[in-house]
Amino acid sequence: KAGVTQTPRYLIKTRGQQVTLSCSPISGHRSVSWYQQTPGQGLQFLFEYFSETQRNKGNFPGRFSGRQFSNSRSEMNVSTLELGDSALYLCASSSITGGVETQYFGPGTRLLVL
Amino acid sequence: GENVEQHPSTLSVQEGDSAVIKCTYSDSASNYFPWYKQELGKRPQLIIDIRSNVGEKKDQRIAVTLNKTAKHFSLHITETQPEDSAVYFCAASEGGSQGNLIFGKGTKLSVKP
């Protein structure tokens, strides 16, 4: 099976702009989680979607939002970008096998806000 | 909510030695504890995981132990090799939800030949 894919891989934006990132999960996986990775804060959970519904949400402001489509592909949107939003954004898809849900990460989208 | 502490932040060992990384968590409802390895510029990759109904799990040179009472879990790498050099992250599920992982800050492991 193909792995988790994310587009675009790199992105440069300026403060105040908005951005949309896309994640295609492994075929058959219905859960998609998003994480922000920065040198200072490490890996932080943004939100999780399952069957087009947000199932969990991390501690991020409302400028960060997401959605999931019927084919399980997911997008996350960040509005009114701030310098501190510069980070690697990782999505992970998962499925439950034998009662265990295992997350597999995509390559990430590196966002630079100038 | 869940809080995960990871130690040490850096670890340097000689090739062939063992490496141990320790994590503690705060939420007694957490039931899933994966470990990820992230090489420079690459995505985190799952190397081993353990559920709360198991005390120890081993996969070749890698083992993980879990102490639910003390709320800590550890990664053990034996016979380390230079290719084991990477940043290792522990994580714990937020409550019973495995789709929401709370990560430790990471341990940079350097294996010297």
mmCIF file with all atom_site columns, C-alpha atoms in Angstrom:
data_model
loop_
_atom_site.group_PDB
_atom_site.id
_atom_site.type_symbol
_atom_site.label_atom_id
_atom_site.label_alt_id
_atom_site.label_comp_id
_atom_site.label_asym_id
_atom_site.label_entity_id
_atom_site.label_seq_id
_atom_site.pdbx_PDB_ins_code
_atom_site.Cartn_x
_atom_site.Cartn_y
_atom_site.Cartn_z
_atom_site.occupancy
_atom_site.B_iso_or_equiv
_atom_site.pdbx_formal_charge
_atom_site.auth_seq_id
_atom_site.auth_comp_id
_atom_site.auth_asym_id
_atom_site.auth_atom_id
_atom_site.pdbx_PDB_model_num
ATOM 1   C CA . LYS A 1 1   ? 0.000   0.000  0.000  1.00 0.00 ? 1   LYS A CA 1
ATOM 2   C CA . ALA A 1 2   ? 1.124   3.538  -0.652 1.00 0.00 ? 2   ALA A CA 1
ATOM 3   C CA . GLY A 1 3   ? 2.012   5.494  2.449  1.00 0.00 ? 3   GLY A CA 1
ATOM 4   C CA . VAL A 1 4   ? 0.528   8.693  3.783  1.00 0.00 ? 4   VAL A CA 1
ATOM 5   C CA . THR A 1 5   ? 1.076   11.582 1.390  1.00 0.00 ? 5   THR A CA 1
ATOM 6   C CA . GLN A 1 6   ? 1.003   15.288 2.088  1.00 0.00 ? 6   GLN A CA 1
ATOM 7   C CA . THR A 1 7   ? 0.928   18.271 -0.241 1.00 0.00 ? 7   THR A CA 1
ATOM 8   C CA . PRO A 1 8   ? 2.560   20.628 -0.641 1.00 0.00 ? 8   PRO A CA 1
ATOM 9   C CA . ARG A 1 9   ? 5.863   19.583 0.875  1.00 0.00 ? 9   ARG A CA 1
ATOM 10  C CA . TYR A 1 10  ? 7.126   23.145 1.304  1.00 0.00 ? 10  TYR A CA 1
ATOM 11  C CA . LEU A 1 11  ? 5.310   26.426 1.577  1.00 0.00 ? 11  LEU A CA 1
ATOM 12  C CA . ILE A 1 12  ? 6.294   30.045 2.172  1.00 0.00 ? 12  ILE A CA 1
ATOM 13  C CA . LYS A 1 13  ? 3.644   32.526 3.271  1.00 0.00 ? 13  LYS A CA 1
ATOM 14  C CA . THR A 1 14  ? 3.563   35.974 4.824  1.00 0.00 ? 14  THR A CA 1
ATOM 15  C CA . ARG A 1 15  ? 1.911   37.073 8.032  1.00 0.00 ? 15  ARG A CA 1
ATOM 16  C CA . GLY A 1 16  ? -1.838  37.515 7.766  1.00 0.00 ? 16  GLY A CA 1
ATOM 17  C CA . GLN A 1 17  ? -2.267  35.089 4.883  1.00 0.00 ? 17  GLN A CA 1
ATOM 18  C CA . GLN A 1 18  ? -4.075  31.802 5.158  1.00 0.00 ? 18  GLN A CA 1
ATOM 19  C CA . VAL A 1 19  ? -2.918  28.350 4.095  1.00 0.00 ? 19  VAL A CA 1
ATOM 20  C CA . THR A 1 20  ? -4.486  24.980 3.327  1.00 0.00 ? 20  THR A CA 1
ATOM 21  C CA . LEU A 1 21  ? -2.555  21.737 3.688  1.00 0.00 ? 21  LEU A CA 1
ATOM 22  C CA . SER A 1 22  ? -3.682  18.388 2.355  1.00 0.00 ? 22  SER A CA 1
ATOM 23  C CA . CYS A 1 23  ? -3.227  14.834 3.595  1.00 0.00 ? 23  CYS A CA 1
ATOM 24  C CA . SER A 1 24  ? -4.109  11.584 1.839  1.00 0.00 ? 24  SER A CA 1
ATOM 25  C CA . PRO A 1 25  ? -4.177  8.631  4.255  1.00 0.00 ? 25  PRO A CA 1
ATOM 26  C CA . ILE A 1 26  ? -3.160  5.061  3.601  1.00 0.00 ? 26  ILE A CA 1
ATOM 27  C CA . SER A 1 27  ? -5.879  3.300  1.651  1.00 0.00 ? 27  SER A CA 1
ATOM 28  C CA . GLY A 1 28  ? -8.484  1.926  4.035  1.00 0.00 ? 28  GLY A CA 1
ATOM 29  C CA . HIS A 1 29  ? -7.490  4.146  6.941  1.00 0.00 ? 29  HIS A CA 1
ATOM 30  C CA . ARG A 1 30  ? -10.386 6.228  8.213  1.00 0.00 ? 30  ARG A CA 1
ATOM 31  C CA . SER A 1 31  ? -8.674  8.224  10.933 1.00 0.00 ? 31  SER A CA 1
ATOM 32  C CA . VAL A 1 32  ? -6.415  11.197 10.211 1.00 0.00 ? 32  VAL A CA 1
ATOM 33  C CA . SER A 1 33  ? -4.599  13.141 12.920 1.00 0.00 ? 33  SER A CA 1
ATOM 34  C CA . TRP A 1 34  ? -2.637  16.361 12.489 1.00 0.00 ? 34  TRP A CA 1
ATOM 35  C CA . TYR A 1 35  ? 0.421   17.445 14.467 1.00 0.00 ? 35  TYR A CA 1
ATOM 36  C CA . GLN A 1 36  ? 2.614   20.535 14.552 1.00 0.00 ? 36  GLN A CA 1
ATOM 37  C CA . GLN A 1 37  ? 6.344   19.993 15.062 1.00 0.00 ? 37  GLN A CA 1
ATOM 38  C CA . THR A 1 38  ? 8.655   22.833 16.106 1.00 0.00 ? 38  THR A CA 1
ATOM 39  C CA . PRO A 1 39  ? 12.139  22.767 17.686 1.00 0.00 ? 39  PRO A CA 1
ATOM 40  C CA . GLY A 1 40  ? 10.849  24.495 20.810 1.00 0.00 ? 40  GLY A CA 1
ATOM 41  C CA . GLN A 1 41  ? 7.526   22.759 21.431 1.00 0.00 ? 41  GLN A CA 1
ATOM 42  C CA . GLY A 1 42  ? 8.181   19.399 19.839 1.00 0.00 ? 42  GLY A CA 1
ATOM 43  C CA . LEU A 1 43  ? 5.267   17.412 18.431 1.00 0.00 ? 43  LEU A CA 1
ATOM 44  C CA . GLN A 1 44  ? 1.887   18.814 19.413 1.00 0.00 ? 44  GLN A CA 1
ATOM 45  C CA . PHE A 1 45  ? -1.506  17.334 18.602 1.00 0.00 ? 45  PHE A CA 1
ATOM 46  C CA . LEU A 1 46  ? -3.808  19.569 16.566 1.00 0.00 ? 46  LEU A CA 1
ATOM 47  C CA . PHE A 1 47  ? -6.895  17.467 15.842 1.00 0.00 ? 47  PHE A CA 1
ATOM 48  C CA . GLU A 1 48  ? -8.151  14.093 14.712 1.00 0.00 ? 48  GLU A CA 1
ATOM 49  C CA . TYR A 1 49  ? -10.820 13.274 12.160 1.00 0.00 ? 49  TYR A CA 1
ATOM 50  C CA . PHE A 1 50  ? -12.683 10.021 11.773 1.00 0.00 ? 50  PHE A CA 1
ATOM 51  C CA . SER A 1 51  ? -15.402 9.414  9.201  1.00 0.00 ? 51  SER A CA 1
ATOM 52  C CA . GLU A 1 52  ? -15.620 13.122 8.364  1.00 0.00 ? 52  GLU A CA 1
ATOM 53  C CA . THR A 1 53  ? -16.105 14.123 12.013 1.00 0.00 ? 53  THR A CA 1
ATOM 54  C CA . GLN A 1 54  ? -13.647 15.816 14.328 1.00 0.00 ? 54  GLN A CA 1
ATOM 55  C CA . ARG A 1 55  ? -13.116 13.281 17.105 1.00 0.00 ? 55  ARG A CA 1
ATOM 56  C CA . ASN A 1 56  ? -10.465 15.066 19.180 1.00 0.00 ? 56  ASN A CA 1
ATOM 57  C CA . LYS A 1 57  ? -9.002  18.544 19.337 1.00 0.00 ? 57  LYS A CA 1
ATOM 58  C CA . GLY A 1 58  ? -5.755  19.798 20.801 1.00 0.00 ? 58  GLY A CA 1
ATOM 59  C CA . ASN A 1 59  ? -4.991  23.075 22.473 1.00 0.00 ? 59  ASN A CA 1
ATOM 60  C CA . PHE A 1 60  ? -4.631  25.359 19.469 1.00 0.00 ? 60  PHE A CA 1
ATOM 61  C CA . PRO A 1 61  ? -6.478  28.604 18.661 1.00 0.00 ? 61  PRO A CA 1
ATOM 62  C CA . GLY A 1 62  ? -9.495  28.685 16.373 1.00 0.00 ? 62  GLY A CA 1
ATOM 63  C CA . ARG A 1 63  ? -7.286  29.900 13.498 1.00 0.00 ? 63  ARG A CA 1
ATOM 64  C CA . PHE A 1 64  ? -6.410  26.242 13.060 1.00 0.00 ? 64  PHE A CA 1
ATOM 65  C CA . SER A 1 65  ? -9.195  24.199 11.537 1.00 0.00 ? 65  SER A CA 1
ATOM 66  C CA . GLY A 1 66  ? -9.596  21.057 9.546  1.00 0.00 ? 66  GLY A CA 1
ATOM 67  C CA . ARG A 1 67  ? -11.969 18.807 7.741  1.00 0.00 ? 67  ARG A CA 1
ATOM 68  C CA . GLN A 1 68  ? -12.175 15.343 6.303  1.00 0.00 ? 68  GLN A CA 1
ATOM 69  C CA . PHE A 1 69  ? -13.806 14.230 3.110  1.00 0.00 ? 69  PHE A CA 1
ATOM 70  C CA . SER A 1 70  ? -15.783 11.079 2.357  1.00 0.00 ? 70  SER A CA 1
ATOM 71  C CA . ASN A 1 71  ? -12.683 9.451  0.833  1.00 0.00 ? 71  ASN A CA 1
ATOM 72  C CA . SER A 1 72  ? -10.840 10.067 4.154  1.00 0.00 ? 72  SER A CA 1
ATOM 73  C CA . ARG A 1 73  ? -8.558  12.715 2.673  1.00 0.00 ? 73  ARG A CA 1
ATOM 74  C CA . SER A 1 74  ? -8.114  15.572 5.094  1.00 0.00 ? 74  SER A CA 1
ATOM 75  C CA . GLU A 1 75  ? -7.224  19.223 4.910  1.00 0.00 ? 75  GLU A CA 1
ATOM 76  C CA . MET A 1 76  ? -6.131  21.625 7.575  1.00 0.00 ? 76  MET A CA 1
ATOM 77  C CA . ASN A 1 77  ? -6.404  25.364 7.298  1.00 0.00 ? 77  ASN A CA 1
ATOM 78  C CA . VAL A 1 78  ? -4.572  28.069 9.172  1.00 0.00 ? 78  VAL A CA 1
ATOM 79  C CA . SER A 1 79  ? -5.957  31.574 8.868  1.00 0.00 ? 79  SER A CA 1
ATOM 80  C CA . THR A 1 80  ? -4.281  34.887 9.705  1.00 0.00 ? 80  THR A CA 1
ATOM 81  C CA . LEU A 1 81  ? -0.823  33.327 9.786  1.00 0.00 ? 81  LEU A CA 1
ATOM 82  C CA . GLU A 1 82  ? 1.637   34.372 12.476 1.00 0.00 ? 82  GLU A CA 1
ATOM 83  C CA . LEU A 1 83  ? 5.428   34.016 12.508 1.00 0.00 ? 83  LEU A CA 1
ATOM 84  C CA . GLY A 1 84  ? 5.066   31.386 15.234 1.00 0.00 ? 84  GLY A CA 1
ATOM 85  C CA . ASP A 1 85  ? 3.071   29.161 12.887 1.00 0.00 ? 85  ASP A CA 1
ATOM 86  C CA . SER A 1 86  ? 6.281   28.304 11.054 1.00 0.00 ? 86  SER A CA 1
ATOM 87  C CA . ALA A 1 87  ? 6.625   24.576 11.611 1.00 0.00 ? 87  ALA A CA 1
ATOM 88  C CA . LEU A 1 88  ? 6.542   21.123 10.125 1.00 0.00 ? 88  LEU A CA 1
ATOM 89  C CA . TYR A 1 89  ? 2.928   19.971 9.907  1.00 0.00 ? 89  TYR A CA 1
ATOM 90  C CA . LEU A 1 90  ? 2.554   16.218 10.017 1.00 0.00 ? 90  LEU A CA 1
ATOM 91  C CA . CYS A 1 91  ? -0.497  14.158 9.420  1.00 0.00 ? 91  CYS A CA 1
ATOM 92  C CA . ALA A 1 92  ? -0.865  10.562 10.459 1.00 0.00 ? 92  ALA A CA 1
ATOM 93  C CA . SER A 1 93  ? -3.417  8.018  9.388  1.00 0.00 ? 93  SER A CA 1
ATOM 94  C CA . SER A 1 94  ? -4.448  5.004  11.357 1.00 0.00 ? 94  SER A CA 1
ATOM 95  C CA . SER A 1 95  ? -6.657  1.996  11.368 1.00 0.00 ? 95  SER A CA 1
ATOM 96  C CA . ILE A 1 96  ? -7.557  -0.500 14.018 1.00 0.00 ? 96  ILE A CA 1
ATOM 97  C CA . THR A 1 97  ? -6.118  -3.971 13.640 1.00 0.00 ? 97  THR A CA 1
ATOM 98  C CA . GLY A 1 98  ? -6.685  -6.532 16.362 1.00 0.00 ? 98  GLY A CA 1
ATOM 99  C CA . GLY A 1 99  ? -7.993  -3.811 18.626 1.00 0.00 ? 99  GLY A CA 1
ATOM 100 C CA . VAL A 1 100 ? -4.843  -1.725 18.221 1.00 0.00 ? 100 VAL A CA 1
ATOM 101 C CA . GLU A 1 101 ? -4.837  1.635  16.457 1.00 0.00 ? 101 GLU A CA 1
ATOM 102 C CA . THR A 1 102 ? -1.424  2.417  14.964 1.00 0.00 ? 102 THR A CA 1
ATOM 103 C CA . GLN A 1 103 ? -0.529  5.789  13.482 1.00 0.00 ? 103 GLN A CA 1
ATOM 104 C CA . TYR A 1 104 ? 1.653   6.155  10.411 1.00 0.00 ? 104 TYR A CA 1
ATOM 105 C CA . PHE A 1 105 ? 3.040   9.572  9.592  1.00 0.00 ? 105 PHE A CA 1
ATOM 106 C CA . GLY A 1 106 ? 3.259   11.378 6.292  1.00 0.00 ? 106 GLY A CA 1
ATOM 107 C CA . PRO A 1 107 ? 6.418   13.253 5.216  1.00 0.00 ? 107 PRO A CA 1
ATOM 108 C CA . GLY A 1 108 ? 5.038   16.559 6.446  1.00 0.00 ? 108 GLY A CA 1
ATOM 109 C CA . THR A 1 109 ? 4.537   20.029 5.025  1.00 0.00 ? 109 THR A CA 1
ATOM 110 C CA . ARG A 1 110 ? 7.186   22.526 6.048  1.00 0.00 ? 110 ARG A CA 1
ATOM 111 C CA . LEU A 1 111 ? 5.568   25.945 6.411  1.00 0.00 ? 111 LEU A CA 1
ATOM 112 C CA . LEU A 1 112 ? 7.619   29.101 6.686  1.00 0.00 ? 112 LEU A CA 1
ATOM 113 C CA . VAL A 1 113 ? 5.820   32.316 7.623  1.00 0.00 ? 113 VAL A CA 1
ATOM 114 C CA . LEU A 1 114 ? 7.689   35.535 6.835  1.00 0.00 ? 114 LEU A CA 1
ATOM 115 C CA . GLY B 2 1   ? -4.930  16.542 30.156 1.00 0.00 ? 1   GLY B CA 1
ATOM 116 C CA . GLU B 2 2   ? -2.046  14.186 29.549 1.00 0.00 ? 2   GLU B CA 1
ATOM 117 C CA . ASN B 2 3   ? 1.536   15.331 30.115 1.00 0.00 ? 3   ASN B CA 1
ATOM 118 C CA . VAL B 2 4   ? 4.548   13.298 28.997 1.00 0.00 ? 4   VAL B CA 1
ATOM 119 C CA . GLU B 2 5   ? 8.070   13.892 30.293 1.00 0.00 ? 5   GLU B CA 1
ATOM 120 C CA . GLN B 2 6   ? 11.028  12.302 28.496 1.00 0.00 ? 6   GLN B CA 1
ATOM 121 C CA . HIS B 2 7   ? 14.622  11.883 29.677 1.00 0.00 ? 7   HIS B CA 1
ATOM 122 C CA . PRO B 2 8   ? 17.380  12.315 28.798 1.00 0.00 ? 8   PRO B CA 1
ATOM 123 C CA . SER B 2 9   ? 17.178  14.955 26.077 1.00 0.00 ? 9   SER B CA 1
ATOM 124 C CA . THR B 2 10  ? 20.502  13.789 24.618 1.00 0.00 ? 10  THR B CA 1
ATOM 125 C CA . LEU B 2 11  ? 22.265  10.466 24.918 1.00 0.00 ? 11  LEU B CA 1
ATOM 126 C CA . SER B 2 12  ? 25.623  9.436  23.529 1.00 0.00 ? 12  SER B CA 1
ATOM 127 C CA . VAL B 2 13  ? 26.753  5.811  23.577 1.00 0.00 ? 13  VAL B CA 1
ATOM 128 C CA . GLN B 2 14  ? 29.498  3.694  22.033 1.00 0.00 ? 14  GLN B CA 1
ATOM 129 C CA . GLU B 2 15  ? 28.549  1.245  19.326 1.00 0.00 ? 15  GLU B CA 1
ATOM 130 C CA . GLY B 2 16  ? 27.552  -2.044 20.928 1.00 0.00 ? 16  GLY B CA 1
ATOM 131 C CA . ASP B 2 17  ? 26.448  -0.483 24.208 1.00 0.00 ? 17  ASP B CA 1
ATOM 132 C CA . SER B 2 18  ? 22.845  -0.329 25.378 1.00 0.00 ? 18  SER B CA 1
ATOM 133 C CA . ALA B 2 19  ? 20.694  2.812  25.435 1.00 0.00 ? 19  ALA B CA 1
ATOM 134 C CA . VAL B 2 20  ? 17.757  3.489  27.712 1.00 0.00 ? 20  VAL B CA 1
ATOM 135 C CA . ILE B 2 21  ? 15.238  6.299  27.344 1.00 0.00 ? 21  ILE B CA 1
ATOM 136 C CA . LYS B 2 22  ? 12.600  6.911  30.004 1.00 0.00 ? 22  LYS B CA 1
ATOM 137 C CA . CYS B 2 23  ? 9.204   8.598  29.915 1.00 0.00 ? 23  CYS B CA 1
ATOM 138 C CA . THR B 2 24  ? 6.591   9.385  32.526 1.00 0.00 ? 24  THR B CA 1
ATOM 139 C CA . TYR B 2 25  ? 2.953   10.223 31.932 1.00 0.00 ? 25  TYR B CA 1
ATOM 140 C CA . SER B 2 26  ? 0.245   11.780 34.047 1.00 0.00 ? 26  SER B CA 1
ATOM 141 C CA . ASP B 2 27  ? -3.107  10.457 32.821 1.00 0.00 ? 27  ASP B CA 1
ATOM 142 C CA . SER B 2 28  ? -3.955  7.094  34.359 1.00 0.00 ? 28  SER B CA 1
ATOM 143 C CA . ALA B 2 29  ? -6.542  6.583  31.580 1.00 0.00 ? 29  ALA B CA 1
ATOM 144 C CA . SER B 2 30  ? -3.804  6.461  28.913 1.00 0.00 ? 30  SER B CA 1
ATOM 145 C CA . ASN B 2 31  ? -3.656  2.967  27.481 1.00 0.00 ? 31  ASN B CA 1
ATOM 146 C CA . TYR B 2 32  ? -1.364  3.111  24.454 1.00 0.00 ? 32  TYR B CA 1
ATOM 147 C CA . PHE B 2 33  ? 2.339   4.017  24.420 1.00 0.00 ? 33  PHE B CA 1
ATOM 148 C CA . PRO B 2 34  ? 4.177   4.109  21.088 1.00 0.00 ? 34  PRO B CA 1
ATOM 149 C CA . TRP B 2 35  ? 7.789   5.013  20.398 1.00 0.00 ? 35  TRP B CA 1
ATOM 150 C CA . TYR B 2 36  ? 8.824   6.803  17.234 1.00 0.00 ? 36  TYR B CA 1
ATOM 151 C CA . LYS B 2 37  ? 12.231  7.248  15.628 1.00 0.00 ? 37  LYS B CA 1
ATOM 152 C CA . GLN B 2 38  ? 12.831  10.367 13.554 1.00 0.00 ? 38  GLN B CA 1
ATOM 153 C CA . GLU B 2 39  ? 15.945  10.734 11.441 1.00 0.00 ? 39  GLU B CA 1
ATOM 154 C CA . LEU B 2 40  ? 17.010  14.177 10.315 1.00 0.00 ? 40  LEU B CA 1
ATOM 155 C CA . GLY B 2 41  ? 14.623  15.555 7.716  1.00 0.00 ? 41  GLY B CA 1
ATOM 156 C CA . LYS B 2 42  ? 12.394  12.491 7.769  1.00 0.00 ? 42  LYS B CA 1
ATOM 157 C CA . ARG B 2 43  ? 9.022   11.588 9.173  1.00 0.00 ? 43  ARG B CA 1
ATOM 158 C CA . PRO B 2 44  ? 8.585   9.909  12.561 1.00 0.00 ? 44  PRO B CA 1
ATOM 159 C CA . GLN B 2 45  ? 8.487   6.127  12.186 1.00 0.00 ? 45  GLN B CA 1
ATOM 160 C CA . LEU B 2 46  ? 6.879   3.783  14.655 1.00 0.00 ? 46  LEU B CA 1
ATOM 161 C CA . ILE B 2 47  ? 9.462   1.385  16.053 1.00 0.00 ? 47  ILE B CA 1
ATOM 162 C CA . ILE B 2 48  ? 7.571   -0.301 18.871 1.00 0.00 ? 48  ILE B CA 1
ATOM 163 C CA . ASP B 2 49  ? 4.464   0.215  20.969 1.00 0.00 ? 49  ASP B CA 1
ATOM 164 C CA . ILE B 2 50  ? 2.882   -1.218 24.083 1.00 0.00 ? 50  ILE B CA 1
ATOM 165 C CA . ARG B 2 51  ? -0.611  -1.294 25.512 1.00 0.00 ? 51  ARG B CA 1
ATOM 166 C CA . SER B 2 52  ? -1.516  -0.889 29.134 1.00 0.00 ? 52  SER B CA 1
ATOM 167 C CA . ASN B 2 53  ? -2.435  -4.548 29.585 1.00 0.00 ? 53  ASN B CA 1
ATOM 168 C CA . VAL B 2 54  ? 1.153   -5.623 28.822 1.00 0.00 ? 54  VAL B CA 1
ATOM 169 C CA . GLY B 2 55  ? 4.241   -5.041 30.959 1.00 0.00 ? 55  GLY B CA 1
ATOM 170 C CA . GLU B 2 56  ? 6.957   -5.667 28.405 1.00 0.00 ? 56  GLU B CA 1
ATOM 171 C CA . LYS B 2 57  ? 7.341   -6.105 24.667 1.00 0.00 ? 57  LYS B CA 1
ATOM 172 C CA . LYS B 2 58  ? 10.425  -6.986 22.665 1.00 0.00 ? 58  LYS B CA 1
ATOM 173 C CA . ASP B 2 59  ? 11.299  -6.804 18.988 1.00 0.00 ? 59  ASP B CA 1
ATOM 174 C CA . GLN B 2 60  ? 14.851  -7.926 18.184 1.00 0.00 ? 60  GLN B CA 1
ATOM 175 C CA . ARG B 2 61  ? 17.197  -5.322 19.698 1.00 0.00 ? 61  ARG B CA 1
ATOM 176 C CA . ILE B 2 62  ? 14.395  -3.074 20.906 1.00 0.00 ? 62  ILE B CA 1
ATOM 177 C CA . ALA B 2 63  ? 12.260  -3.532 24.012 1.00 0.00 ? 63  ALA B CA 1
ATOM 178 C CA . VAL B 2 64  ? 9.746   -1.417 25.857 1.00 0.00 ? 64  VAL B CA 1
ATOM 179 C CA . THR B 2 65  ? 8.675   -1.785 29.466 1.00 0.00 ? 65  THR B CA 1
ATOM 180 C CA . LEU B 2 66  ? 5.621   -0.253 31.124 1.00 0.00 ? 66  LEU B CA 1
ATOM 181 C CA . ASN B 2 67  ? 4.959   0.325  34.805 1.00 0.00 ? 67  ASN B CA 1
ATOM 182 C CA . LYS B 2 68  ? 1.335   1.415  35.106 1.00 0.00 ? 68  LYS B CA 1
ATOM 183 C CA . THR B 2 69  ? 1.502   1.949  38.844 1.00 0.00 ? 69  THR B CA 1
ATOM 184 C CA . ALA B 2 70  ? 4.414   4.351  38.588 1.00 0.00 ? 70  ALA B CA 1
ATOM 185 C CA . LYS B 2 71  ? 3.168   5.726  35.241 1.00 0.00 ? 71  LYS B CA 1
ATOM 186 C CA . HIS B 2 72  ? 6.420   5.334  33.432 1.00 0.00 ? 72  HIS B CA 1
ATOM 187 C CA . PHE B 2 73  ? 7.634   3.449  30.398 1.00 0.00 ? 73  PHE B CA 1
ATOM 188 C CA . SER B 2 74  ? 11.069  2.954  28.924 1.00 0.00 ? 74  SER B CA 1
ATOM 189 C CA . LEU B 2 75  ? 12.723  2.134  25.615 1.00 0.00 ? 75  LEU B CA 1
ATOM 190 C CA . HIS B 2 76  ? 15.728  -0.185 25.665 1.00 0.00 ? 76  HIS B CA 1
ATOM 191 C CA . ILE B 2 77  ? 18.010  -0.561 22.656 1.00 0.00 ? 77  ILE B CA 1
ATOM 192 C CA . THR B 2 78  ? 20.703  -3.234 22.933 1.00 0.00 ? 78  THR B CA 1
ATOM 193 C CA . GLU B 2 79  ? 23.827  -3.663 20.788 1.00 0.00 ? 79  GLU B CA 1
ATOM 194 C CA . THR B 2 80  ? 23.449  -0.157 19.410 1.00 0.00 ? 80  THR B CA 1
ATOM 195 C CA . GLN B 2 81  ? 24.636  0.587  15.879 1.00 0.00 ? 81  GLN B CA 1
ATOM 196 C CA . PRO B 2 82  ? 25.489  3.909  14.194 1.00 0.00 ? 82  PRO B CA 1
ATOM 197 C CA . GLU B 2 83  ? 22.244  3.700  12.209 1.00 0.00 ? 83  GLU B CA 1
ATOM 198 C CA . ASP B 2 84  ? 20.324  3.859  15.491 1.00 0.00 ? 84  ASP B CA 1
ATOM 199 C CA . SER B 2 85  ? 21.391  7.520  15.727 1.00 0.00 ? 85  SER B CA 1
ATOM 200 C CA . ALA B 2 86  ? 18.221  9.616  15.550 1.00 0.00 ? 86  ALA B CA 1
ATOM 201 C CA . VAL B 2 87  ? 15.721  11.453 17.718 1.00 0.00 ? 87  VAL B CA 1
ATOM 202 C CA . TYR B 2 88  ? 13.400  9.143  19.619 1.00 0.00 ? 88  TYR B CA 1
ATOM 203 C CA . PHE B 2 89  ? 9.974   10.245 20.823 1.00 0.00 ? 89  PHE B CA 1
ATOM 204 C CA . CYS B 2 90  ? 7.764   8.545  23.330 1.00 0.00 ? 90  CYS B CA 1
ATOM 205 C CA . ALA B 2 91  ? 4.035   9.191  23.326 1.00 0.00 ? 91  ALA B CA 1
ATOM 206 C CA . ALA B 2 92  ? 0.955   8.381  25.351 1.00 0.00 ? 92  ALA B CA 1
ATOM 207 C CA . SER B 2 93  ? -2.641  8.325  24.217 1.00 0.00 ? 93  SER B CA 1
ATOM 208 C CA . GLU B 2 94  ? -4.853  11.073 25.623 1.00 0.00 ? 94  GLU B CA 1
ATOM 209 C CA . GLY B 2 95  ? -7.267  9.137  27.763 1.00 0.00 ? 95  GLY B CA 1
ATOM 210 C CA . GLY B 2 96  ? -8.506  6.165  25.840 1.00 0.00 ? 96  GLY B CA 1
ATOM 211 C CA . SER B 2 97  ? -8.202  7.788  22.426 1.00 0.00 ? 97  SER B CA 1
ATOM 212 C CA . GLN B 2 98  ? -5.333  6.417  20.376 1.00 0.00 ? 98  GLN B CA 1
ATOM 213 C CA . GLY B 2 99  ? -5.885  9.012  17.685 1.00 0.00 ? 99  GLY B CA 1
ATOM 214 C CA . ASN B 2 100 ? -4.646  11.728 20.022 1.00 0.00 ? 100 ASN B CA 1
ATOM 215 C CA . LEU B 2 101 ? -1.044  11.196 21.035 1.00 0.00 ? 101 LEU B CA 1
ATOM 216 C CA . ILE B 2 102 ? 0.793   13.387 23.500 1.00 0.00 ? 102 ILE B CA 1
ATOM 217 C CA . PHE B 2 103 ? 4.516   13.312 22.759 1.00 0.00 ? 103 PHE B CA 1
ATOM 218 C CA . GLY B 2 104 ? 7.592   13.713 24.904 1.00 0.00 ? 104 GLY B CA 1
ATOM 219 C CA . LYS B 2 105 ? 10.152  16.321 23.846 1.00 0.00 ? 105 LYS B CA 1
ATOM 220 C CA . GLY B 2 106 ? 12.425  13.742 22.278 1.00 0.00 ? 106 GLY B CA 1
ATOM 221 C CA . THR B 2 107 ? 15.840  12.205 22.954 1.00 0.00 ? 107 THR B CA 1
ATOM 222 C CA . LYS B 2 108 ? 18.683  12.725 20.509 1.00 0.00 ? 108 LYS B CA 1
ATOM 223 C CA . LEU B 2 109 ? 20.632  9.475  20.479 1.00 0.00 ? 109 LEU B CA 1
ATOM 224 C CA . SER B 2 110 ? 24.148  9.453  19.056 1.00 0.00 ? 110 SER B CA 1
ATOM 225 C CA . VAL B 2 111 ? 25.906  6.129  18.580 1.00 0.00 ? 111 VAL B CA 1
ATOM 226 C CA . LYS B 2 112 ? 29.637  6.522  18.103 1.00 0.00 ? 112 LYS B CA 1
ATOM 227 C CA . PRO B 2 113 ? 31.482  3.912  16.034 1.00 0.00 ? 113 PRO B CA 1
#
